[in-house]
């Protein structure tokens, strides 16, 4: 029998669909998100243990709502319907869906029927809080199905096909962290489908290896742009392990916008990981290109464009003899980016044009190899550890492609960079010293183009303001500011103003994302 491949989640447009995949993977079940209209033959080919129909903002009665034949899906695998997914199931399988008298939104409490709770051997308490967001409600369960739970508003909360044991459906969202025991519910569904939690580091490595070997031919060489960050380092190490260092050519550009001594220390780490890496010192080129540019988007564009130019120069010079053999460019695309482009229900507005190797493949006529495109960030970290990268290297805070360039508000000069690098070093070292570094998703300093009056020694100063930013986050999509002890902030503020010439005032950014973004530009 063909091996089952985990769970396929069909996206009907919910804001939280990605969380379903996240939770299942955390539980050890491989899962992928596809658009609600993923072709049937592709679903059969995937051979899922189970299919999940996500929530969505629409009503099943609206003709324009995303729809698909649920019976055909049931021939492939058991189904879990969540919210809109439940309504779709009910509507097509002989039940009834009607507009609710009022929307049920937010937290509410449910109370599983005592007998049902016992019969189903549910491994969580009968009474708990859940999160809902819906307008329509199932007023009659489908033929064969039984309504097994009512919400506090006396509406169907959970239905299951008691005759054929082919589907179950929930009105609430188990994937949202506010829903207590939601993860246990997903685990319950997974084992009800007979799935095995095999998605562990070893399996992640094998899947990434298989993807590389399927893409890159036996004589092809690969070019790899290193940023100093985790994703590109893991990709390069993985490719080197599979294809050998002589076929994987890495380029690490010093754009002058890295942290203090980072170029040197990261180059040293790359060498110990056995990477075949060319370090290019392009600091002056970048500073010249960025001269007098203050607009955030223009800065990002200038950095991205020059990066491509420098990269091309390296290919035409140091790697000239291999040009005929290099057919691929490696890219550290992650699963959240893939999901964004998968959604058939509209994309999102561009808030910032992220800098990565985006423009390169077309310009250089290279094909792409993206070995981590099916992985979330923490899975990439696990893969890195499996490949032998040190924990310290892997657990570093994320660092944006345009680097310190987007942490100096206004134009960028060498002198401002020096000030920022020194302050940043003090802040990060203090976090490490106090054991706070790993409690924080990302921390950094931002140099403001605002000068204020200060007094140092006996003299008057008129110097810049520096902002500290530290946030907690799971994936960078939303974030909250970190609640430091006042004593810690006092210490860092003193150290920076005492040791860094050019800064006489420190402020701490207490804004979450949204409404702010993590970076200031
Ligand atoms: P924002 O500022 O959009 O950042 O809330 C979310 C996460 O993305 C990082 N970031 C970037 N990463 N290239 C990158 O590789 C970029 O151009 C870029 N801009 C922001 C940011 O540091 C945070 O982790």
XYZ file of C-alpha atoms and ligand atoms in Angstrom:
545
model
C 0.000 0.000 0.000
C 1.278 3.486 -0.886
C 2.601 5.383 2.122
C 0.333 8.069 3.578
C 1.794 11.553 3.715
C 0.187 13.345 6.624
C -2.513 15.982 6.377
C -3.738 18.145 3.565
C -5.382 21.382 4.655
C -7.663 23.014 2.115
C -7.747 26.761 2.648
C -11.127 28.445 2.430
C -9.714 31.833 3.373
C -9.440 31.840 7.159
C -6.873 34.193 8.675
C -5.615 31.355 10.852
C -5.278 28.467 8.377
C -1.507 28.480 8.720
C -1.869 27.661 12.408
C -3.512 24.323 11.575
C -0.402 23.240 9.684
C 1.823 24.608 12.442
C 0.047 22.719 15.203
C -0.026 19.431 13.309
C 3.674 19.656 12.506
C 4.456 20.450 16.131
C 2.607 17.256 16.984
C 4.812 15.342 14.540
C 2.357 15.092 11.622
C 3.487 16.408 8.257
C 0.930 18.779 6.788
C 0.578 21.040 3.784
C -1.820 23.840 2.956
C -3.360 23.983 -0.501
C -5.982 26.240 -2.030
C -9.548 25.012 -1.506
C -9.748 24.099 -5.217
C -6.608 21.936 -5.341
C -7.242 19.408 -8.170
C -8.534 16.047 -7.037
C -5.787 14.043 -8.760
C -3.130 16.088 -6.923
C -4.852 15.328 -3.622
C -4.934 11.625 -4.491
C -1.275 11.772 -5.395
C -0.448 13.390 -2.041
C -2.254 10.467 -0.395
C -3.180 12.168 2.886
C -3.949 10.482 6.191
C -6.679 13.063 6.552
C -8.054 16.222 4.957
C -8.919 19.380 6.881
C -11.331 21.954 5.525
C -10.363 25.290 7.038
C -12.562 28.105 8.211
C -13.299 31.058 5.991
C -15.096 34.384 5.959
C -17.900 33.358 3.587
C -21.364 31.909 3.864
C -22.090 28.574 2.144
C -25.227 30.192 0.728
C -23.368 32.838 -1.158
C -22.943 31.653 -4.753
C -19.519 33.203 -4.998
C -18.227 31.411 -1.897
C -15.405 28.917 -2.325
C -16.911 25.490 -2.712
C -15.942 21.957 -3.518
C -17.475 18.501 -3.662
C -16.985 17.057 -0.191
C -18.174 13.552 -1.136
C -15.292 13.184 -3.608
C -12.859 14.177 -0.874
C -14.379 11.634 1.492
C -13.465 8.898 -1.007
C -9.808 9.825 -0.477
C -9.442 10.290 3.292
C -11.319 11.140 6.518
C -12.180 14.818 6.889
C -12.185 17.352 9.690
C -14.259 20.452 8.962
C -13.511 23.572 10.961
C -16.066 26.417 11.109
C -16.803 27.174 7.416
C -15.448 23.672 6.707
C -18.089 22.258 9.073
C -20.831 24.238 7.375
C -19.686 23.030 3.957
C -19.782 19.417 5.149
C -23.201 19.805 6.731
C -24.667 21.600 3.751
C -23.554 18.984 1.242
C -24.246 15.878 3.269
C -27.919 16.414 4.072
C -27.701 18.798 7.015
C -28.901 22.352 7.312
C -26.965 25.593 7.682
C -28.674 28.863 8.553
C -27.605 32.382 9.385
C -27.125 32.645 13.161
C -29.262 35.105 15.076
C -26.114 36.811 16.123
C -22.473 36.244 15.370
C -20.571 34.156 17.872
C -17.234 35.829 18.150
C -14.399 35.411 20.613
C -14.034 33.334 23.723
C -16.825 31.211 25.079
C -17.118 28.147 27.272
C -18.247 24.690 26.209
C -19.313 21.773 28.274
C -18.979 18.347 26.667
C -21.860 16.016 27.482
C -20.665 13.759 30.327
C -21.604 10.514 28.628
C -20.154 11.552 25.309
C -16.999 12.728 27.005
C -16.636 9.311 28.613
C -17.539 7.299 25.511
C -15.139 9.174 23.259
C -12.430 8.886 25.942
C -11.569 12.531 25.391
C -8.259 13.253 27.112
C -9.239 16.749 28.304
C -11.694 18.133 30.835
C -15.381 18.300 29.890
C -15.588 22.031 30.495
C -13.205 24.450 28.825
C -12.827 27.694 26.880
C -12.813 27.875 23.106
C -12.518 30.577 20.452
C -15.162 31.070 17.786
C -15.780 33.438 14.930
C -18.778 32.666 12.771
C -22.090 33.981 11.471
C -23.797 30.890 9.996
C -24.672 27.871 12.110
C -25.467 24.208 11.516
C -29.093 23.776 12.624
C -29.443 20.148 11.532
C -26.567 17.696 11.363
C -25.974 15.780 8.125
C -27.658 12.409 7.565
C -25.650 9.752 9.431
C -24.053 12.363 11.622
C -24.817 13.111 15.200
C -24.656 16.427 16.958
C -22.371 15.699 19.837
C -21.813 19.029 21.443
C -23.652 22.298 21.748
C -21.967 25.610 22.386
C -23.058 27.919 25.194
C -25.433 29.551 22.680
C -27.028 26.129 22.169
C -25.683 25.713 18.668
C -24.046 22.635 17.170
C -20.412 22.691 18.271
C -19.184 19.275 17.200
C -20.666 16.735 14.823
C -19.358 13.365 13.769
C -20.345 10.745 11.241
C -21.399 7.916 13.495
C -22.197 5.441 10.742
C -19.143 5.395 8.502
C -16.673 7.165 10.777
C -15.462 9.248 7.859
C -15.667 12.790 9.147
C -15.970 15.050 12.140
C -16.478 18.777 12.326
C -16.083 21.584 14.814
C -17.723 24.963 14.937
C -14.850 26.414 16.950
C -11.190 26.824 16.034
C -8.957 24.260 17.749
C -5.872 25.692 15.995
C -6.089 29.050 17.803
C -4.127 29.212 21.037
C -7.091 30.780 22.890
C -9.017 27.516 22.391
C -8.071 25.391 25.363
C -7.210 21.777 24.497
C -7.318 22.632 20.786
C -3.973 20.952 20.171
C -5.234 17.839 21.926
C -8.265 17.915 19.681
C -6.075 17.964 16.559
C -4.035 15.106 18.006
C -7.249 13.241 18.675
C -8.333 13.722 15.054
C -4.910 12.642 13.757
C -4.936 9.388 15.677
C -8.613 8.851 14.741
C -7.333 8.897 11.132
C -4.687 6.325 12.057
C -1.803 8.723 11.303
C 1.613 8.199 12.870
C 3.595 11.193 14.218
C 6.743 10.579 12.173
C 7.619 14.175 11.252
C 10.835 14.453 13.286
C 14.269 15.945 12.534
C 15.504 12.845 10.676
C 12.428 12.807 8.487
C 12.764 16.545 7.802
C 16.346 15.948 6.655
C 15.365 13.066 4.357
C 12.543 15.086 2.806
C 14.891 18.038 2.123
C 17.517 15.701 0.650
C 14.965 14.077 -1.633
C 13.831 17.478 -2.866
C 17.417 18.514 -3.732
C 18.227 15.284 -5.571
C 14.997 15.503 -7.535
C 15.821 19.048 -8.658
C 19.589 19.229 -9.186
C 21.150 16.997 -11.860
C 24.290 14.890 -11.201
C 26.677 17.315 -12.941
C 24.972 20.603 -12.047
C 26.697 23.108 -9.802
C 24.785 25.398 -7.437
C 25.343 29.008 -6.446
C 24.363 30.009 -2.961
C 24.039 33.528 -1.577
C 24.786 33.580 2.140
C 23.347 36.313 4.342
C 24.870 35.225 7.622
C 21.400 34.204 8.787
C 20.093 30.795 9.729
C 18.063 29.970 6.605
C 20.756 30.493 3.989
C 23.379 28.826 6.214
C 21.216 25.736 6.638
C 20.486 25.610 2.901
C 24.194 25.878 2.043
C 25.200 23.235 4.577
C 22.491 20.884 3.397
C 23.449 21.299 -0.264
C 27.128 20.835 0.575
C 26.345 17.637 2.454
C 24.362 16.238 -0.467
C 26.281 17.505 -3.493
C 29.772 18.038 -2.082
C 31.623 21.337 -1.525
C 33.111 21.322 -5.052
C 29.603 21.680 -6.545
C 28.180 24.214 -4.091
C 29.637 27.708 -4.445
C 28.703 30.117 -1.684
C 29.108 33.876 -1.768
C 28.926 36.007 1.368
C 28.884 39.743 0.705
C 30.027 42.193 3.337
C 27.729 45.134 2.626
C 28.991 47.050 5.641
C 25.510 46.808 7.143
C 26.232 43.747 9.271
C 26.708 43.836 13.028
C 30.035 44.542 14.703
C 32.629 41.936 13.563
C 29.860 39.795 12.137
C 31.394 39.319 8.691
C 34.599 37.915 10.175
C 32.944 35.676 12.779
C 30.348 34.289 10.391
C 32.999 33.612 7.721
C 34.941 31.638 10.333
C 31.834 29.624 11.212
C 31.165 28.884 7.527
C 34.680 27.518 7.171
C 34.219 25.179 10.133
C 30.995 23.905 8.563
C 33.000 22.962 5.455
C 31.334 25.454 3.129
C 33.083 26.483 -0.068
C 32.627 30.214 0.434
C 33.942 33.352 -1.229
C 33.813 36.418 1.036
C 33.369 39.664 -0.894
C 34.179 42.951 0.773
C 31.818 45.490 -0.827
C 31.399 47.873 2.091
C 32.584 50.957 0.183
C 30.400 50.178 -2.817
C 27.321 49.967 -0.591
C 28.113 53.138 1.317
C 28.574 55.009 -1.946
C 25.318 53.658 -3.384
C 23.408 54.588 -0.229
C 24.783 58.109 0.049
C 22.028 60.656 0.763
C 19.171 58.150 0.452
C 16.696 58.557 3.316
C 13.494 56.996 2.023
C 13.061 53.446 3.440
C 11.844 51.872 0.205
C 14.562 53.567 -1.852
C 17.180 52.282 0.600
C 15.820 48.756 0.369
C 15.822 48.952 -3.441
C 19.349 50.347 -3.602
C 20.669 47.624 -1.289
C 18.862 44.871 -3.225
C 20.056 46.113 -6.600
C 23.666 46.560 -5.590
C 23.612 43.118 -4.027
C 22.710 41.670 -7.416
C 25.453 43.664 -9.118
C 28.100 42.511 -6.632
C 26.915 38.970 -6.924
C 27.117 39.104 -10.716
C 30.602 40.594 -10.538
C 31.708 37.662 -8.391
C 30.180 35.180 -10.775
C 31.938 36.825 -13.708
C 35.276 36.998 -11.929
C 36.020 34.440 -9.207
C 33.576 31.862 -10.546
C 34.032 32.588 -14.256
C 35.518 29.145 -15.023
C 32.369 27.464 -13.657
C 29.735 29.546 -15.407
C 28.789 26.769 -17.810
C 28.264 24.364 -14.961
C 26.342 26.563 -12.533
C 22.698 26.079 -13.442
C 21.035 26.609 -10.066
C 20.695 29.290 -7.479
C 19.833 28.143 -3.961
C 17.219 30.149 -2.107
C 16.109 29.882 1.516
C 12.398 30.380 0.793
C 10.316 29.288 3.793
C 6.875 27.721 3.972
C 5.008 30.861 5.142
C 6.107 32.604 1.888
C 4.889 29.618 -0.113
C 1.531 29.582 1.666
C 1.084 33.263 0.949
C 1.438 32.613 -2.763
C -0.724 29.457 -2.561
C -3.761 31.274 -1.263
C -6.280 31.499 -4.070
C -8.284 33.996 -2.097
C -6.203 37.090 -2.645
C -2.786 38.228 -1.506
C -1.825 40.849 1.013
C -0.689 44.441 0.564
C 3.044 45.091 0.321
C 4.114 46.731 3.566
C 7.840 46.523 2.861
C 9.691 45.134 -0.130
C 11.759 42.440 1.543
C 15.261 42.057 0.348
C 16.502 38.583 -0.456
C 17.903 37.093 -3.636
C 14.596 37.795 -5.404
C 15.799 39.460 -8.591
C 18.783 37.169 -9.162
C 17.496 34.024 -10.872
C 15.845 35.829 -13.786
C 18.819 38.138 -14.308
C 21.311 35.288 -14.304
C 19.101 32.805 -16.108
C 19.448 30.343 -13.242
C 16.934 27.767 -12.057
C 15.977 27.724 -8.406
C 16.567 25.089 -5.798
C 14.683 25.786 -2.563
C 15.320 22.903 -0.165
C 13.470 24.408 2.815
C 10.406 25.727 0.999
C 8.170 23.262 2.838
C 9.526 24.109 6.274
C 8.647 26.571 9.005
C 11.467 28.542 10.591
C 11.774 26.352 13.680
C 11.921 23.266 11.444
C 14.805 24.868 9.550
C 16.532 25.349 12.899
C 15.984 21.686 13.758
C 17.340 20.697 10.367
C 20.393 22.877 11.017
C 21.078 21.103 14.309
C 20.673 17.755 12.569
C 23.313 18.941 10.072
C 25.728 19.824 12.871
C 25.413 23.622 13.032
C 25.985 24.794 16.588
C 23.034 25.710 18.771
C 24.510 29.149 19.267
C 24.655 29.776 15.530
C 21.179 28.452 14.879
C 19.451 30.225 17.707
C 20.624 33.702 16.750
C 17.948 36.320 16.339
C 16.688 36.873 12.782
C 18.499 39.636 10.911
C 16.960 41.432 7.913
C 18.599 41.347 4.482
C 19.136 45.148 4.377
C 20.748 44.850 7.818
C 21.591 47.960 9.800
C 20.611 50.007 6.741
C 16.999 49.918 7.884
C 17.939 50.596 11.509
C 19.431 54.006 10.798
C 16.530 56.335 10.184
C 17.391 58.762 7.431
C 20.594 58.650 5.402
C 23.378 56.208 6.145
C 26.987 57.181 6.840
C 30.009 55.225 8.033
C 30.059 57.239 11.238
C 26.391 56.481 12.017
C 27.008 52.812 11.310
C 29.866 52.778 13.789
C 27.677 54.326 16.486
C 24.874 51.842 15.857
C 27.201 48.823 15.765
C 28.735 49.723 19.135
C 25.384 50.356 20.818
C 23.897 47.177 19.364
C 26.836 45.138 20.625
C 26.300 46.460 24.171
C 22.554 45.752 24.112
C 22.903 42.204 22.752
C 25.754 41.364 25.127
C 23.641 42.581 28.073
C 20.804 40.308 26.964
C 23.177 37.364 26.844
C 24.711 38.224 30.227
C 21.282 38.378 31.855
C 20.089 35.127 30.226
C 17.430 37.034 28.276
C 18.677 36.534 24.707
C 16.765 33.316 24.058
C 13.571 34.611 25.647
C 13.391 37.245 22.933
C 12.580 36.706 19.248
C 14.564 39.694 18.080
C 16.339 42.627 19.702
C 18.223 45.530 18.214
C 18.947 49.250 18.348
C 17.649 51.934 16.023
C 19.526 55.185 15.485
C 17.166 58.128 15.162
C 17.851 61.273 13.122
C 16.837 63.351 16.120
C 19.334 65.216 18.267
C 18.603 66.202 21.816
C 20.373 68.252 24.441
C 22.183 66.400 27.167
C 24.724 66.974 29.878
C 27.764 64.760 30.221
C 30.693 65.506 32.494
C 30.273 69.203 32.965
C 29.463 69.939 29.388
C 26.471 70.295 27.156
C 25.952 67.672 24.460
C 23.721 67.726 21.413
C 23.605 64.169 20.162
C 21.370 61.472 18.745
C 18.540 59.488 20.277
C 18.834 55.710 20.167
C 15.822 53.410 20.476
C 15.970 49.887 21.872
C 13.601 47.325 20.372
C 13.012 43.820 21.754
C 10.048 41.670 20.793
C 8.604 38.264 21.407
C 7.021 36.498 18.465
C 6.414 33.063 17.015
C 6.953 33.774 13.352
C 7.522 37.518 12.970
C 3.989 38.030 11.620
C 2.766 39.446 14.914
C 4.896 40.506 17.851
C 4.759 41.962 21.316
C 7.324 44.136 23.028
C 9.374 42.470 25.750
C 8.677 43.553 29.296
C 12.162 44.225 30.732
C 12.854 44.960 34.367
C 13.524 48.636 34.842
C 16.931 47.731 36.300
C 17.947 46.065 33.046
C 16.933 49.058 30.942
C 18.703 51.374 33.352
C 21.906 49.345 33.052
C 21.855 49.212 29.240
C 21.009 52.899 28.985
C 23.942 53.805 31.240
C 26.354 51.560 29.389
C 25.433 52.907 25.977
C 25.457 56.586 26.897
C 28.764 56.133 28.749
C 30.529 54.093 26.086
C 29.142 55.250 22.757
C 30.048 58.749 21.576
C 27.182 60.224 19.537
C 24.263 59.035 21.669
C 22.991 60.924 24.710
C 19.443 59.616 25.076
C 17.906 56.113 25.049
C 14.231 55.264 24.567
C 12.516 51.881 24.631
C 9.946 51.004 21.944
C 6.720 49.777 23.597
C 4.698 49.074 20.443
C 3.459 45.676 19.372
C 3.021 44.457 15.786
C 0.436 45.414 14.622
C 0.113 48.405 14.648
C 3.905 48.835 14.262
C 6.204 46.485 12.372
C 9.216 44.897 14.067
C 11.790 46.893 12.118
C 11.368 50.659 12.004
C 11.714 50.876 8.210
P 8.727 43.532 9.987
O 9.595 44.726 10.188
O 8.130 43.466 8.613
O 9.705 42.283 10.072
O 7.702 43.347 11.072
C 9.328 40.951 10.223
C 10.584 40.115 10.219
O 11.205 40.177 8.928
C 12.513 40.696 9.041
N 12.746 41.534 7.864
C 13.424 41.119 6.788
N 14.042 39.969 6.543
N 14.719 40.789 4.443
C 14.712 39.809 5.359
O 15.319 38.765 5.117
C 14.107 41.983 4.634
O 14.127 42.849 3.774
C 13.431 42.153 5.873
N 12.726 43.174 6.402
C 12.299 42.772 7.647
C 12.537 41.452 10.333
O 13.856 41.584 10.847
C 11.630 40.600 11.203
O 12.312 39.478 11.699
